[in-house]
Amino acid sequence: MSELQTYQGAATMEKITSLAKRRGFVFQSSEIYGGQNGAWDYGPLGVELKNRIAQNWWKEMTQLHDEIVGLDAAILMHPRTWEASGHVENFTDPLVDCKKCKARFRADQIPPECVSAKKCPECGGDLTDVRKFNLMFKTHIGPVESNDDDNVIYLRPETAQGIYVNYKNIIQSNRMKLPFGIAQIGKAFRNEIVTKNFIFRTCEFEQMEMQYFVKPGTDVEWFNEWKKRRWAYYEKLGVKMDHLRWHQHGADELAHYAKDAYDIEYLFPMGWKELEGVHNRSQYDLTRHTDYSGKDLRYIDQDDGNKKYIPFIIETSAGLTRTLLMTLCDAYDEEKIADKGAEDDCRAVLRFHPTIAPITVAVLPLQKKDGLADLAQDIRAELREDFATDYDQGGAIGRRYRRQDEAGTPFCVTIDYETKENGSVTLRFRDSMEQIRLPRGELASRLFQEIKAYKRTK
Ligand code: ATP
């Protein structure tokens, strides 16, 4: 059975792309000019979802670990950084073009027999020789009259290097002792040869990276520990765990500096694809930055007779925008429902974990009239300090629930005539569609409790 046939979810890329646009999660960049390839804009629901995924990861890495601190380094770095890191020389993809249909491919992403026979996998035409293509975006800094090579600067292709060049600063300013980590979320840019599958592979994207510095000899243990922790993170986020698997880099994939590397792959509608990398980067990065900067980046181990050594680095590197695509695919569900008497009514629902849902609670008055709208606004005002809220008073209540289901809102609060009489409200749960009544004054504490106890069941 092919990998695609084992896909269990209701999501297809067409459905996800169209829902993302229709509901304002993601728009094509510069759409009115025909769109910009490899770039996407995050709309009102998308930016909330992205921020929440980022906050959730940040909390997991920094708030929950004493020994991990944060950093926000600049996108523009000294060009020597990229010589030291090996990107100028090695950050290349093998590129081939079809002479007949003009399609462009990464030679490592098409069947090897096509490359050896030099035949296009799409039209059978002749392929060009494989050539190396550097993925870094190159630009110039300062006033440049001609194409002055002296003023070349790159947009960073990964956030990790900003961490390595600040490693010594952070040890000194924060008195860090091994093992310790530095976490960073930020934009990265790669001139990708093929950008397809919506926001999966783009030229401008965001990464969530954490570099963990450890004593040589303890790296294998820490590598295994971080594999465990990253797996547990997705479990906590309520991701379908049978849609995740480990892929160990074989000898042909392993970067020359890496001692060991595993990817966490997710079963996207288009197949198993990398979501995050967990890598044992050995002493490579700090050794190279020592050589290229001339600065001594050895750690002085006060707990071990002031021995000096270059730490090993364990890296966890996830794409933020790719994780957003994963959560859309993972959360997407279609369900036949029979409430309100409509037998074959079907709803599309995003079953986001409440901690990342763009809207946590929507407040809906049953009717606009008779003071219900004012009452609902009043209740919303009470909730909005603590929760991301939405308010919707237009149309049939069933249709309003569907709209919130499709936006992934885990809770709806409905205000009706009984609310006016006795102050009770209806709390409706997205996943089960169950409804309970409770006093208005208990709403906030109940929501906190529900968010904390949330377990995905469907
Ligand atoms: P690939 O081989 O698929 O090009 P990679 O193995 O070079 O990717 P890494 O350098 O390990 O990727 O990047 C770490 C993470 O950053 C990836 O797991 C992915 O989630 C994210 N990422 C990398 N490139 C892109 C991109 N072009 N668009 C979106 N996310 C990306």
PDB file of C-alpha atoms and ligand atoms in Angstrom, residues 91 93 106 109 135 158 190 192 199-207 209 249 263 274-277 279 315 317-322, ligand 1:
ATOM      1  CA  PHE A  91      24.218  25.222   1.049  1.00  0.00           C
ATOM      2  CA  ASP A  93      20.593  22.005  -4.020  1.00  0.00           C
ATOM      3  CA  ARG A 106      15.636  19.205  -7.464  1.00  0.00           C
ATOM      4  CA  GLN A 109      13.587  14.798  -5.299  1.00  0.00           C
ATOM      5  CA  LEU A 135      19.907  28.710  -1.781  1.00  0.00           C
ATOM      6  CA  GLU A 158      18.443  29.517   9.251  1.00  0.00           C
ATOM      7  CA  ARG A 190      15.863  30.201   1.147  1.00  0.00           C
ATOM      8  CA  GLU A 192      13.989  27.233  -2.984  1.00  0.00           C
ATOM      9  CA  ILE A 199       3.049  26.892   2.715  1.00  0.00           C
ATOM     10  CA  PHE A 200       5.015  23.644   3.135  1.00  0.00           C
ATOM     11  CA  ARG A 201       8.146  24.867   1.341  1.00  0.00           C
ATOM     12  CA  THR A 202       8.462  28.607   0.855  1.00  0.00           C
ATOM     13  CA  CYS A 203      11.230  31.108   0.206  1.00  0.00           C
ATOM     14  CA  GLU A 204      10.350  33.162   3.293  1.00  0.00           C
ATOM     15  CA  PHE A 205       9.393  31.183   6.386  1.00  0.00           C
ATOM     16  CA  GLU A 206       9.792  31.042  10.137  1.00  0.00           C
ATOM     17  CA  GLN A 207      11.752  28.640  12.274  1.00  0.00           C
ATOM     18  CA  GLU A 209      15.096  26.490  16.865  1.00  0.00           C
ATOM     19  CA  HIS A 249      19.289  10.272   8.268  1.00  0.00           C
ATOM     20  CA  ASP A 263      13.634  14.022  11.434  1.00  0.00           C
ATOM     21  CA  GLU A 274       9.824  16.457   7.418  1.00  0.00           C
ATOM     22  CA  LEU A 275       8.365  18.617  10.152  1.00  0.00           C
ATOM     23  CA  GLU A 276      11.316  19.029  12.485  1.00  0.00           C
ATOM     24  CA  GLY A 277      14.921  17.947  12.738  1.00  0.00           C
ATOM     25  CA  HIS A 279      20.429  16.803  15.211  1.00  0.00           C
ATOM     26  CA  GLU A 315      19.690  21.066  17.863  1.00  0.00           C
ATOM     27  CA  SER A 317      14.826  22.747  14.498  1.00  0.00           C
ATOM     28  CA  ALA A 318      11.151  23.068  13.574  1.00  0.00           C
ATOM     29  CA  GLY A 319       9.453  25.187  10.949  1.00  0.00           C
ATOM     30  CA  LEU A 320       6.836  27.476  12.476  1.00  0.00           C
ATOM     31  CA  THR A 321       4.955  28.007   9.234  1.00  0.00           C
ATOM     32  CA  ARG A 322       5.294  24.317   8.417  1.00  0.00           C
TER      33      ARG A 322
HETATM   34  P1  ATP B   1      14.895  20.220   2.994  1.00  0.00           P
HETATM   35  O1  ATP B   1      15.961  19.197   2.875  1.00  0.00           O
HETATM   36  O2  ATP B   1      13.518  19.676   2.973  1.00  0.00           O
HETATM   37  O3  ATP B   1      15.069  21.404   2.084  1.00  0.00           O
HETATM   38  P2  ATP B   1      16.171  20.805   5.432  1.00  0.00           P
HETATM   39  O4  ATP B   1      16.346  19.408   5.910  1.00  0.00           O
HETATM   40  O5  ATP B   1      17.294  21.547   4.846  1.00  0.00           O
HETATM   41  O6  ATP B   1      14.948  20.873   4.446  1.00  0.00           O
HETATM   42  P3  ATP B   1      16.397  22.156   7.887  1.00  0.00           P
HETATM   43  O7  ATP B   1      17.504  23.007   7.418  1.00  0.00           O
HETATM   44  O8  ATP B   1      16.701  21.016   8.783  1.00  0.00           O
HETATM   45  O9  ATP B   1      15.569  21.648   6.624  1.00  0.00           O
HETATM   46  O10 ATP B   1      15.294  23.125   8.511  1.00  0.00           O
HETATM   47  C1  ATP B   1      14.658  22.850   9.730  1.00  0.00           C
HETATM   48  C2  ATP B   1      13.164  23.003   9.591  1.00  0.00           C
HETATM   49  O11 ATP B   1      12.831  24.267   9.004  1.00  0.00           O
HETATM   50  C3  ATP B   1      12.527  21.957   8.682  1.00  0.00           C
HETATM   51  O12 ATP B   1      12.234  20.784   9.408  1.00  0.00           O
HETATM   52  C4  ATP B   1      11.262  22.665   8.251  1.00  0.00           C
HETATM   53  O13 ATP B   1      10.222  22.510   9.219  1.00  0.00           O
HETATM   54  C5  ATP B   1      11.666  24.121   8.201  1.00  0.00           C
HETATM   55  N1  ATP B   1      11.966  24.520   6.818  1.00  0.00           N
HETATM   56  C6  ATP B   1      13.132  24.345   6.150  1.00  0.00           C
HETATM   57  N2  ATP B   1      13.048  24.846   4.911  1.00  0.00           N
HETATM   58  C7  ATP B   1      11.802  25.370   4.795  1.00  0.00           C
HETATM   59  C8  ATP B   1      11.104  26.045   3.748  1.00  0.00           C
HETATM   60  N3  ATP B   1      11.686  26.298   2.573  1.00  0.00           N
HETATM   61  N4  ATP B   1       9.829  26.424   3.968  1.00  0.00           N
HETATM   62  C9  ATP B   1       9.225  26.197   5.145  1.00  0.00           C
HETATM   63  N5  ATP B   1       9.834  25.568   6.176  1.00  0.00           N
HETATM   64  C10 ATP B   1      11.105  25.155   6.007  1.00  0.00           C
END
